[in-house]
Coordinates of C-alpha atoms in Angstrom, one line a residue:
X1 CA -9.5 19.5 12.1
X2 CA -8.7 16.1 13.6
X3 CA -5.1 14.1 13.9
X4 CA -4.7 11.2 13.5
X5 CA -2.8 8.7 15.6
X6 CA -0.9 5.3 14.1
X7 CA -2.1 1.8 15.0
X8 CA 0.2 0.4 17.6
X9 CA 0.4 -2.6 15.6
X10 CA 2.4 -1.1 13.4
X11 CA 5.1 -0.5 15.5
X12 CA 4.8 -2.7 17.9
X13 CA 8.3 -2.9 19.1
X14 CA 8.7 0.4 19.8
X15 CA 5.5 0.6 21.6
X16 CA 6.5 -2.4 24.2
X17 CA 9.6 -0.7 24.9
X18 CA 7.7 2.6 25.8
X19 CA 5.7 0.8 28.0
X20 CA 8.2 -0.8 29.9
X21 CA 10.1 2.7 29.9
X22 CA 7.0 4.4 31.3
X23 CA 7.0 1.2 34.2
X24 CA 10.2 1.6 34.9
X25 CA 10.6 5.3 35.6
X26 CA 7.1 5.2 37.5
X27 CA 7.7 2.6 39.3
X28 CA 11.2 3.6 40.2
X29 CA 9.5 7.0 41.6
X30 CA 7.1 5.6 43.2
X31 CA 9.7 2.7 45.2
X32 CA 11.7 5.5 46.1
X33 CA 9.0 8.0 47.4
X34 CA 7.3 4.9 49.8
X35 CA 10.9 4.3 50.8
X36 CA 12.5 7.6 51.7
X37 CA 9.7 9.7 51.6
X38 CA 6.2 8.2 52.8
X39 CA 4.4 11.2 53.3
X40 CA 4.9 12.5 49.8
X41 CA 3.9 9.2 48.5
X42 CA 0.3 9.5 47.7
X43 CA 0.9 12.4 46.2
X44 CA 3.3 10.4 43.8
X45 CA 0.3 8.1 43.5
X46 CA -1.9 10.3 42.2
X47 CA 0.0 11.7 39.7
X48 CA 1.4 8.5 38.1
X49 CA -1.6 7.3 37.9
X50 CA -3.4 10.3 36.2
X51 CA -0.3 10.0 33.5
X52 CA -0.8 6.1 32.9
X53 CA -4.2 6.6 32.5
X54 CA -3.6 9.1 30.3
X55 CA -1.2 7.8 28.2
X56 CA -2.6 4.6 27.6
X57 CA -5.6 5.6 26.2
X58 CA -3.5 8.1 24.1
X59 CA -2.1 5.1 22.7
X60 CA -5.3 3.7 22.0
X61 CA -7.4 6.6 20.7
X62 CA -7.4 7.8 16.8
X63 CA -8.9 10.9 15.0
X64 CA -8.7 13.4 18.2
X65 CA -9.3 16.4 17.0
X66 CA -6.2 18.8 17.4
X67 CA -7.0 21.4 20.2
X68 CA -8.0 18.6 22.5
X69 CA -4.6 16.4 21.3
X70 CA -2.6 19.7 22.3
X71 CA -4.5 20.0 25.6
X72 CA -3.4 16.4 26.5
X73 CA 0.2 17.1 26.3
X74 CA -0.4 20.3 27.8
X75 CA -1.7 18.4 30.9
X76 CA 0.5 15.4 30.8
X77 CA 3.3 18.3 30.7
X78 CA 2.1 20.1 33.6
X79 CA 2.0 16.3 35.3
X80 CA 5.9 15.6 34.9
X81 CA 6.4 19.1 35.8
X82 CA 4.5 18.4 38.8
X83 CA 6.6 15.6 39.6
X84 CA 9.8 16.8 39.2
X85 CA 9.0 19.4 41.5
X86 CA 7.9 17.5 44.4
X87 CA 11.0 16.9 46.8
X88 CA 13.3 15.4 46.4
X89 CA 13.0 16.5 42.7
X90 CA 14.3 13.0 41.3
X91 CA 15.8 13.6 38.0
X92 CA 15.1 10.3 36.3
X93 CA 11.3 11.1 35.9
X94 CA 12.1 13.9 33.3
X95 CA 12.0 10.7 31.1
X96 CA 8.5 10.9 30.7
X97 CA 8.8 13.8 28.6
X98 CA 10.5 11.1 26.4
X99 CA 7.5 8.9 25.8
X100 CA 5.5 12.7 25.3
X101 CA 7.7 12.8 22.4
X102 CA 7.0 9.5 21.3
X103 CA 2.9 10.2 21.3
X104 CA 3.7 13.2 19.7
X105 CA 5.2 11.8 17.0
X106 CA 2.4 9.9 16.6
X107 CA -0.1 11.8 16.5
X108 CA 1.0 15.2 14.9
X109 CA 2.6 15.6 11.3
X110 CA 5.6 18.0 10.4
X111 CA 6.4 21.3 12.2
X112 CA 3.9 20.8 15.5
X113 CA 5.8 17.6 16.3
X114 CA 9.0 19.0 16.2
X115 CA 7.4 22.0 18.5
X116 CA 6.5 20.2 21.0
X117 CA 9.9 18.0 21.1
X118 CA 11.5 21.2 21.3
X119 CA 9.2 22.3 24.1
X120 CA 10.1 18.9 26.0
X121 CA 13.8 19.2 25.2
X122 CA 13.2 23.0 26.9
X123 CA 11.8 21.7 29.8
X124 CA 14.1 19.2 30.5
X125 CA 17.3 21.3 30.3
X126 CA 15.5 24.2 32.4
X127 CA 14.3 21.9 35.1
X128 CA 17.4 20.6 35.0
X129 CA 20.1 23.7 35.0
X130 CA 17.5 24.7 37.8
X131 CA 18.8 22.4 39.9
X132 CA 22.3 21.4 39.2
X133 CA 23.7 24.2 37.8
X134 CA 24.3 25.0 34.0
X135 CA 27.2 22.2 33.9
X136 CA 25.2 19.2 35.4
X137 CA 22.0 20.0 34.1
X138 CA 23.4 20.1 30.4
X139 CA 25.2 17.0 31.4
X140 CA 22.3 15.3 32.5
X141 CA 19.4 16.3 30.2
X142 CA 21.7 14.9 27.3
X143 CA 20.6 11.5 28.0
X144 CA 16.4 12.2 27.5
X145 CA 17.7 15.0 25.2
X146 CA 18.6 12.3 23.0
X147 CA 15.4 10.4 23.4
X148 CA 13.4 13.5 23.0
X149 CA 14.4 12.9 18.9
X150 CA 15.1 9.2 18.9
X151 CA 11.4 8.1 19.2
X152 CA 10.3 11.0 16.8
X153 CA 12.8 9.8 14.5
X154 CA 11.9 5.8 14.7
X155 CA 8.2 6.5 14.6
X156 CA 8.7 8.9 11.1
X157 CA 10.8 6.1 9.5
X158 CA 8.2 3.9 10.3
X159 CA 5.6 5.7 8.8
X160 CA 7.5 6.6 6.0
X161 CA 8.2 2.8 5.4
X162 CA 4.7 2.2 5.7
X163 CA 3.7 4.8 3.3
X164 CA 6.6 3.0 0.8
X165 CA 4.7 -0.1 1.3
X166 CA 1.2 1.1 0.6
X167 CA 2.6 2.9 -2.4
X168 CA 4.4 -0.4 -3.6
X169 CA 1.0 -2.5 -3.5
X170 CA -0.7 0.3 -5.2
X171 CA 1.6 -0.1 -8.2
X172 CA 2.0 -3.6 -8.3
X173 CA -2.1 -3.3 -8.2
X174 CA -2.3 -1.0 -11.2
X175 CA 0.1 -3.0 -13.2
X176 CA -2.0 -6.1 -12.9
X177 CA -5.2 -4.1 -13.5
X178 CA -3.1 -2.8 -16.5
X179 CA -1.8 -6.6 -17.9
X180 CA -5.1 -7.5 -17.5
X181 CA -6.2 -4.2 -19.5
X182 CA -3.8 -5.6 -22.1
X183 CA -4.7 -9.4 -22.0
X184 CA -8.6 -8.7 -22.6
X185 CA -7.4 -6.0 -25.5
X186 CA -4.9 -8.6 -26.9
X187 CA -7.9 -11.6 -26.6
X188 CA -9.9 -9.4 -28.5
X189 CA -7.6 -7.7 -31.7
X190 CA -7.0 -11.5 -32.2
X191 CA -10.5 -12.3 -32.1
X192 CA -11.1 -9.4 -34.9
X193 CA -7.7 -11.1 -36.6
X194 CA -9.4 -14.5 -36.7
X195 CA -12.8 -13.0 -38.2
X196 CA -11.3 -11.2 -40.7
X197 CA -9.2 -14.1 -41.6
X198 CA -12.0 -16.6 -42.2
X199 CA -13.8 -13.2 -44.0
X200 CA -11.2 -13.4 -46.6
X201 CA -10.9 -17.0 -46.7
X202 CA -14.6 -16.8 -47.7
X203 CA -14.4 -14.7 -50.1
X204 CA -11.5 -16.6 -51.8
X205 CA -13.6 -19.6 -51.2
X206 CA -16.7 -17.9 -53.2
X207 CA -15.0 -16.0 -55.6
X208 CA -12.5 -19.1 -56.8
X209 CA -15.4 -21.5 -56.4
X210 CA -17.8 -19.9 -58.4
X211 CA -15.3 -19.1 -61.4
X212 CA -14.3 -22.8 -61.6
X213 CA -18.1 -23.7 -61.4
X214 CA -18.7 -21.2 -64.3
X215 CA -15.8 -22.7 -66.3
X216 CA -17.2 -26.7 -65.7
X217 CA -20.7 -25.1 -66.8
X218 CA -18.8 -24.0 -69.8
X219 CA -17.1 -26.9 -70.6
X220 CA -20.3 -28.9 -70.1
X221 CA -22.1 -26.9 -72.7
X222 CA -19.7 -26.9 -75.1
X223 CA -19.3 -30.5 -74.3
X224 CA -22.9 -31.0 -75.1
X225 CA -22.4 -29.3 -78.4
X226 CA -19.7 -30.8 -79.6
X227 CA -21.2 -34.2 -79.3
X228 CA -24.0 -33.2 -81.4
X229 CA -21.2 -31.7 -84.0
X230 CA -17.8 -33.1 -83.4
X231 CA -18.3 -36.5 -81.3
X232 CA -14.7 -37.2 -81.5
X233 CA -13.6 -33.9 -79.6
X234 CA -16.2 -34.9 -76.5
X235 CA -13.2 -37.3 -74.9
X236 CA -11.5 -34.1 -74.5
X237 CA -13.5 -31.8 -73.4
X238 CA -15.1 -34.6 -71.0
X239 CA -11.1 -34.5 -69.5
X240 CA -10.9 -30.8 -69.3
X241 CA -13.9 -30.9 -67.3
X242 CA -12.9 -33.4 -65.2
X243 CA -9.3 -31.7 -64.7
X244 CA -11.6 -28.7 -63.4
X245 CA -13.5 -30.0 -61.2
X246 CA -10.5 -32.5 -59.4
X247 CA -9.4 -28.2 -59.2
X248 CA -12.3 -27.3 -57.8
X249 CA -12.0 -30.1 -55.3
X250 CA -9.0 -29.3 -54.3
X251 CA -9.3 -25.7 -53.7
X252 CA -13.0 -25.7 -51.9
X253 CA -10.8 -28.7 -49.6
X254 CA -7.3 -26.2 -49.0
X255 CA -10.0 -22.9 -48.1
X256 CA -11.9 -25.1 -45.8
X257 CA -9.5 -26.5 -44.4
X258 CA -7.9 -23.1 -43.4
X259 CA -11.6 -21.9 -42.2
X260 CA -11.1 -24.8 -39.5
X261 CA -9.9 -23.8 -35.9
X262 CA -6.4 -24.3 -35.3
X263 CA -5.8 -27.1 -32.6
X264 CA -3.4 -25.9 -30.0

């Protein structure tokens, strides 16, 4: 099983102020021990530097798999814990249990993030009461108390924000897939419209034609006949013929012109 861990990028705010909270409260330490307490200073050293190493390339490695993320704050734990305990136990450094909490966030979903907060928040007010008594130590373990579920907190807004994002391009994705769905379908019922319009129209065009063209042959015959028998009745069966086909004309010329594409 393997965690994964968010792209600084993302939140990069909140990353460059862990980073200068990690500098400040290591570098404070470390001013203080070369000051007041040279001897103990290499020691201080050493140990910041195994937690900066450490921590940075937390921040910059993804899909760890769990047993080996738990280890790292296990160690990185045992690290503050380390130098908390070194004379003259200096209080500010239970900070760094702070920025723990931040990578936890990070890197862990649900109830093992909130466990190891609450294993931080334990420290600190142990450590703390330890020292300075039940009064003081509550007093001042409120302070990285508080930051202990500040940076959990930011980081799960963020990702929730990011997750509300990704799901907002998703839908605005399948809606677009979808209108064009519906354009192509649309394109094509009024391509099927158009055939079977021009169908008819030829239909109406054959059937309408082809029973005026039987009527003219009629009246052409009979014409024929007539002026054979009747001569005087020709004139008027010469107009009915010519009535018919001016009809004809007409009709074949309104069909056609409805079989003709529509200019837009």
């Amino acid at each position: 099983m393997k965690a994964s861990i968010l792209s600084p990028r993302t939140i990069q705010s909140g990353v460059i102020a862990l980073y200068v909270l990690c500098t400040a409260t290591l570098g404070r330490s470390l001013l203080y021990a070369y000051t007041e307490l040279p001897a103990l200073f290499p020691q201080y050293l050493g140990a910041a530097l195994v937690f900066v190493i450490l921590f940075v390339l937390m921040m910059w490695r993804h899909n760890l798999t769990t047993w080996l993320l738990h280890a790292y704050f296990v160690f990185q734990s045992i690290i503050v814990i380390y130098l908390l305990f070194l004379p003259p136990h200096l209080d500010f450094i239970d900070v760094l249990f702070v920025l723990l909490s931040y990578q936890v966030a990070l890197v862990f979903p649900g109830r093992s993030r909130w466990i190891w907060c609450g294993i931080f928040i334990a420290l600190i007010i142990g450590i703390l009461i330890q020292w300075m008594g039940v009064l003081f130590g509550i007093a001042y373990s409120m302070t990285p108390i508080a930051g202990c579920i500040i940076f959990p907190v930011y980081v799960i807004a963020i990702r929730e924000q990011e997750l509300a994002s990704l799901r907002s391009r998703e839908i605005v994705s399948e809606l677009q897939d979808k209108h064009r769905q519906l354009e192509l379908q649309a394109s094509q019922v009024e391509q099927i419209a158009a055939i079977e319009e021009r169908n008819r129209l030829a239909r109406e065009l054959h059937d309408s034609v082809s029973q005026t063209m039987f009527s003219i042959i009629l009246n052409a015959q009979a014409a024929g006949i007539m002026l054979e028998r009747k001569p005087g009745g020709v004139r008027q069966q010469l107009m009915d013929l010519q009535t018919l086909t001016q009809d004809a004309l007409a009709e074949m010329r309104n069909l056609i012109a409805q079989l003709r594409p529509q200019r837009e």
